[in-house]
Amino acid sequence: MAVLNVHERRIPAPAEWVGALLDGLAGDDDPLWPLATWPRMGFDRGLRVGSRGGHGPIGYSVTDYVPGRWVRFRFSAPSGFDGYHEFTVGPEEEGGTVLRHVIAMRLHGSARLSWPLAFRWLHDALLEECLDRAVLAFEPARRGRRTWSPYVRLLRCLTSQTAARGKRSTPETWSCPTPAAREASASSASGR
């Protein structure tokens, strides 16, 4: 089963500025990743080719990196995810920049069920928050609160309960955050 999943935002800022956000991925003050509401992205040697890491139960390694423009990660977990995900930054003809995230993979085994039933929904919610943070970095007035679907909230609560029983090791942020935690994440993205 093939998967192509694309999320993007048009951002009213030069590509160099948006690229600086990309270069901060997995850093101490990551400007893109919604740290208050999702598992932290991290790598054993930082954001550079050959580093291994991931976020929550998703494992991957950095296979390609052009600072300020493009980073590609090859999946190593969960089992059955055969492919990559990447962020790209590119200028638009009309001005501004497009920040895009793409997953291209083939699913095998249990991933044929886990992707469409769980991972896809969680991934989509995470990426929308990530891209919202990119927009907020340049347009703080566009601040708004994205709401998760009831299904995403259910998946997050089930995942946190599984982790609490010790069946899977995930960061505490994988649990259902309070509205205050989500507000704090939005505030930090807009620099408030």
C-alpha positions as a LaTeX table, in Angstrom:
\begin{tabular}{lrrr}
\hline
Residue & $x$ (\AA) & $y$ (\AA) & $z$ (\AA) \\
\hline
Met1 & 0.00 & 0.00 & 0.00 \\
Ala2 & 1.51 & 3.34 & $-1.07$ \\
Val3 & 1.17 & 6.54 & 0.98 \\
Leu4 & 1.75 & 10.10 & $-0.18$ \\
Asn5 & 0.82 & 12.60 & 2.53 \\
Val6 & 1.44 & 16.32 & 1.94 \\
His7 & 0.99 & 19.33 & 4.24 \\
Glu8 & 2.10 & 22.86 & 3.35 \\
Arg9 & 1.80 & 26.49 & 4.33 \\
Arg10 & 2.40 & 29.67 & 2.41 \\
Ile11 & 4.30 & 32.00 & 4.69 \\
Pro12 & 4.72 & 35.76 & 4.08 \\
Ala13 & 8.47 & 35.80 & 4.71 \\
Pro14 & 11.65 & 35.25 & 2.69 \\
Ala15 & 12.80 & 31.65 & 2.22 \\
Glu16 & 15.96 & 32.37 & 4.23 \\
Trp17 & 13.90 & 33.30 & 7.30 \\
Val18 & 11.63 & 30.26 & 7.01 \\
Gly19 & 14.70 & 28.11 & 6.41 \\
Ala20 & 16.08 & 29.26 & 9.74 \\
Leu21 & 13.01 & 27.71 & 11.40 \\
Leu22 & 13.73 & 24.44 & 9.61 \\
Asp23 & 17.33 & 24.50 & 10.83 \\
Gly24 & 16.09 & 24.71 & 14.42 \\
Leu25 & 14.30 & 21.34 & 14.24 \\
Ala26 & 15.11 & 19.14 & 17.26 \\
Gly27 & 17.11 & 21.95 & 18.86 \\
Asp28 & 16.76 & 23.18 & 22.42 \\
Asp29 & 14.45 & 26.01 & 21.34 \\
Asp30 & 12.82 & 24.29 & 18.36 \\
Pro31 & 10.69 & 26.99 & 16.70 \\
Leu32 & 8.57 & 24.57 & 14.62 \\
Trp33 & 7.79 & 21.54 & 16.75 \\
Pro34 & 4.81 & 21.94 & 19.12 \\
Leu35 & 6.73 & 20.75 & 22.17 \\
Ala36 & 3.98 & 21.43 & 24.70 \\
Thr37 & 1.55 & 19.07 & 22.99 \\
Trp38 & 3.56 & 16.41 & 21.12 \\
Pro39 & 6.57 & 14.17 & 21.75 \\
Arg40 & 9.84 & 16.00 & 21.19 \\
Met41 & 11.80 & 15.36 & 17.99 \\
Gly42 & 15.37 & 14.44 & 18.88 \\
Phe43 & 18.52 & 12.99 & 17.35 \\
Asp44 & 21.63 & 11.41 & 18.80 \\
Arg45 & 23.93 & 13.89 & 17.01 \\
Gly46 & 21.63 & 16.79 & 16.22 \\
Leu47 & 20.13 & 17.67 & 12.86 \\
Arg48 & 22.82 & 16.30 & 10.52 \\
Val49 & 23.16 & 13.49 & 8.02 \\
Gly50 & 23.58 & 10.13 & 9.75 \\
Ser51 & 21.88 & 11.13 & 13.01 \\
Arg52 & 19.30 & 8.72 & 14.39 \\
Gly53 & 16.26 & 9.59 & 16.45 \\
Gly54 & 12.62 & 10.40 & 15.94 \\
His55 & 9.63 & 11.41 & 18.05 \\
Gly56 & 7.42 & 9.22 & 20.23 \\
Pro57 & 7.12 & 5.76 & 18.63 \\
Ile58 & 8.30 & 7.02 & 15.22 \\
Gly59 & 11.96 & 6.33 & 14.51 \\
Tyr60 & 14.00 & 7.74 & 11.64 \\
Ser61 & 17.45 & 8.88 & 10.59 \\
Val62 & 18.59 & 11.99 & 8.73 \\
Thr63 & 19.55 & 10.93 & 5.19 \\
Asp64 & 19.79 & 14.32 & 3.46 \\
Tyr65 & 20.11 & 17.87 & 4.73 \\
Val66 & 20.60 & 21.16 & 2.90 \\
Pro67 & 20.53 & 23.84 & 5.63 \\
Gly68 & 17.68 & 26.28 & 5.23 \\
Arg69 & 16.14 & 24.35 & 2.33 \\
Trp70 & 15.53 & 20.62 & 2.81 \\
Val71 & 15.80 & 17.78 & 5.28 \\
Arg72 & 14.84 & 14.15 & 4.61 \\
Phe73 & 14.40 & 11.38 & 7.16 \\
Arg74 & 14.22 & 7.62 & 6.46 \\
Phe75 & 11.82 & 5.67 & 8.69 \\
Ser76 & 13.20 & 2.97 & 11.00 \\
Ala77 & 10.06 & 2.48 & 13.13 \\
Pro78 & 7.35 & 1.45 & 13.44 \\
Ser79 & 7.66 & $-1.83$ & 11.59 \\
Gly80 & 6.14 & $-1.67$ & 8.13 \\
Phe81 & 6.90 & 2.00 & 7.38 \\
Asp82 & 9.17 & 1.77 & 4.32 \\
Gly83 & 9.97 & 5.26 & 3.05 \\
Tyr84 & 10.77 & 8.78 & 4.12 \\
His85 & 9.39 & 12.07 & 5.31 \\
Glu86 & 10.85 & 15.46 & 4.54 \\
Phe87 & 10.51 & 19.20 & 5.01 \\
Thr88 & 11.23 & 21.56 & 2.12 \\
Val89 & 11.41 & 25.35 & 1.98 \\
Gly90 & 10.92 & 27.10 & $-1.34$ \\
Pro91 & 10.21 & 30.64 & $-2.54$ \\
Glu92 & 6.91 & 31.42 & $-4.25$ \\
Glu93 & 6.72 & 33.38 & $-7.50$ \\
Glu94 & 4.27 & 35.85 & $-5.94$ \\
Gly95 & 6.56 & 36.40 & $-2.95$ \\
Gly96 & 6.68 & 34.60 & 0.32 \\
Thr97 & 7.68 & 31.01 & 0.93 \\
Val98 & 6.14 & 27.55 & 0.96 \\
Leu99 & 7.04 & 25.24 & 3.84 \\
Arg100 & 6.05 & 21.70 & 2.89 \\
His101 & 6.13 & 18.33 & 4.65 \\
Val102 & 5.81 & 15.12 & 2.63 \\
Ile103 & 5.59 & 11.47 & 3.62 \\
Ala104 & 6.24 & 9.00 & 0.81 \\
Met105 & 6.23 & 5.37 & 1.89 \\
Arg106 & 4.98 & 1.88 & 1.29 \\
Leu107 & 3.19 & 0.09 & 4.08 \\
His108 & 3.78 & $-3.55$ & 4.97 \\
Gly109 & 2.33 & $-5.92$ & 7.55 \\
Ser110 & 0.51 & $-4.37$ & 10.50 \\
Ala111 & 1.32 & $-0.86$ & 9.23 \\
Arg112 & $-1.39$ & $-1.38$ & 6.61 \\
Leu113 & $-3.82$ & $-1.02$ & 9.51 \\
Ser114 & $-1.92$ & 1.16 & 11.98 \\
Trp115 & $-1.31$ & 3.98 & 9.46 \\
Pro116 & $-4.90$ & 4.53 & 8.29 \\
Leu117 & $-6.45$ & 3.83 & 11.70 \\
Ala118 & $-4.07$ & 5.73 & 13.99 \\
Phe119 & $-0.74$ & 7.11 & 12.79 \\
Arg120 & $-2.17$ & 9.11 & 9.88 \\
Trp121 & $-4.62$ & 10.98 & 12.12 \\
Leu122 & $-1.97$ & 11.76 & 14.72 \\
His123 & 0.55 & 12.75 & 12.04 \\
Asp124 & $-1.91$ & 15.10 & 10.34 \\
Ala125 & $-2.77$ & 16.83 & 13.63 \\
Leu126 & 0.91 & 17.19 & 14.57 \\
Leu127 & 1.93 & 18.58 & 11.18 \\
Glu128 & $-0.90$ & 21.10 & 11.11 \\
Glu129 & 0.26 & 22.42 & 14.50 \\
Cys130 & 3.87 & 22.46 & 13.33 \\
Leu131 & 3.03 & 24.48 & 10.21 \\
Asp132 & 0.77 & 26.79 & 12.23 \\
Arg133 & 3.80 & 27.57 & 14.40 \\
Ala134 & 5.78 & 28.51 & 11.29 \\
Val135 & 3.07 & 30.98 & 10.23 \\
Leu136 & 2.81 & 32.40 & 13.76 \\
Ala137 & 6.55 & 33.10 & 13.80 \\
Phe138 & 5.95 & 35.73 & 11.09 \\
Glu139 & 2.30 & 36.64 & 11.62 \\
Pro140 & 1.56 & 36.65 & 15.36 \\
Ala141 & $-1.78$ & 38.37 & 14.73 \\
Arg142 & $-3.06$ & 35.22 & 12.97 \\
Arg143 & $-2.95$ & 33.43 & 16.26 \\
Gly144 & $-5.76$ & 30.96 & 16.68 \\
Arg145 & $-6.29$ & 27.70 & 18.40 \\
Arg146 & $-6.45$ & 24.58 & 16.29 \\
Thr147 & $-8.74$ & 21.97 & 17.75 \\
Trp148 & $-8.14$ & 18.27 & 17.49 \\
Ser149 & $-10.88$ & 16.06 & 16.19 \\
Pro150 & $-12.60$ & 13.82 & 18.73 \\
Tyr151 & $-10.84$ & 10.85 & 17.09 \\
Val152 & $-7.38$ & 12.42 & 17.55 \\
Arg153 & $-8.20$ & 13.17 & 21.19 \\
Leu154 & $-9.28$ & 9.55 & 21.67 \\
Leu155 & $-6.10$ & 8.20 & 20.05 \\
Arg156 & $-3.91$ & 10.43 & 22.20 \\
Cys157 & $-5.66$ & 9.34 & 25.39 \\
Leu158 & $-5.43$ & 5.65 & 24.42 \\
Thr159 & $-1.75$ & 6.08 & 23.58 \\
Ser160 & $-1.02$ & 7.75 & 26.91 \\
Gln161 & $-2.81$ & 4.95 & 28.79 \\
Thr162 & $-0.78$ & 2.32 & 26.92 \\
Ala163 & 2.45 & 4.15 & 27.78 \\
Ala164 & 1.39 & 4.42 & 31.43 \\
Arg165 & 0.96 & 0.63 & 31.58 \\
Gly166 & 4.57 & 0.27 & 30.44 \\
Lys167 & 3.81 & $-1.34$ & 27.09 \\
Arg168 & 5.56 & 1.42 & 25.18 \\
Ser169 & 8.03 & 4.09 & 26.16 \\
Thr170 & 6.89 & 7.55 & 25.06 \\
Pro171 & 7.41 & 11.03 & 26.47 \\
Glu172 & 4.87 & 12.38 & 28.93 \\
Thr173 & 3.85 & 14.92 & 26.31 \\
Trp174 & 2.20 & 12.10 & 24.34 \\
Ser175 & $-0.71$ & 12.23 & 26.79 \\
Cys176 & $-3.74$ & 14.47 & 26.35 \\
Pro177 & $-2.49$ & 17.98 & 27.16 \\
Thr178 & $-4.71$ & 20.43 & 28.95 \\
Pro179 & $-6.06$ & 23.48 & 27.12 \\
Ala180 & $-3.55$ & 25.54 & 29.15 \\
Ala181 & $-0.64$ & 23.50 & 27.74 \\
Arg182 & $-1.92$ & 23.99 & 24.21 \\
Glu183 & $-2.27$ & 27.74 & 24.86 \\
Ala184 & 1.31 & 27.86 & 26.17 \\
Ser185 & 2.53 & 26.18 & 22.98 \\
Ala186 & 0.72 & 28.72 & 20.81 \\
Ser187 & 2.09 & 31.59 & 22.93 \\
Ser188 & 5.68 & 30.38 & 22.63 \\
Ala189 & 5.30 & 30.09 & 18.85 \\
Ser190 & 4.24 & 33.72 & 18.56 \\
Gly191 & 6.97 & 34.95 & 20.90 \\
Arg192 & 4.62 & 36.07 & 23.67 \\
\hline
\end{tabular}
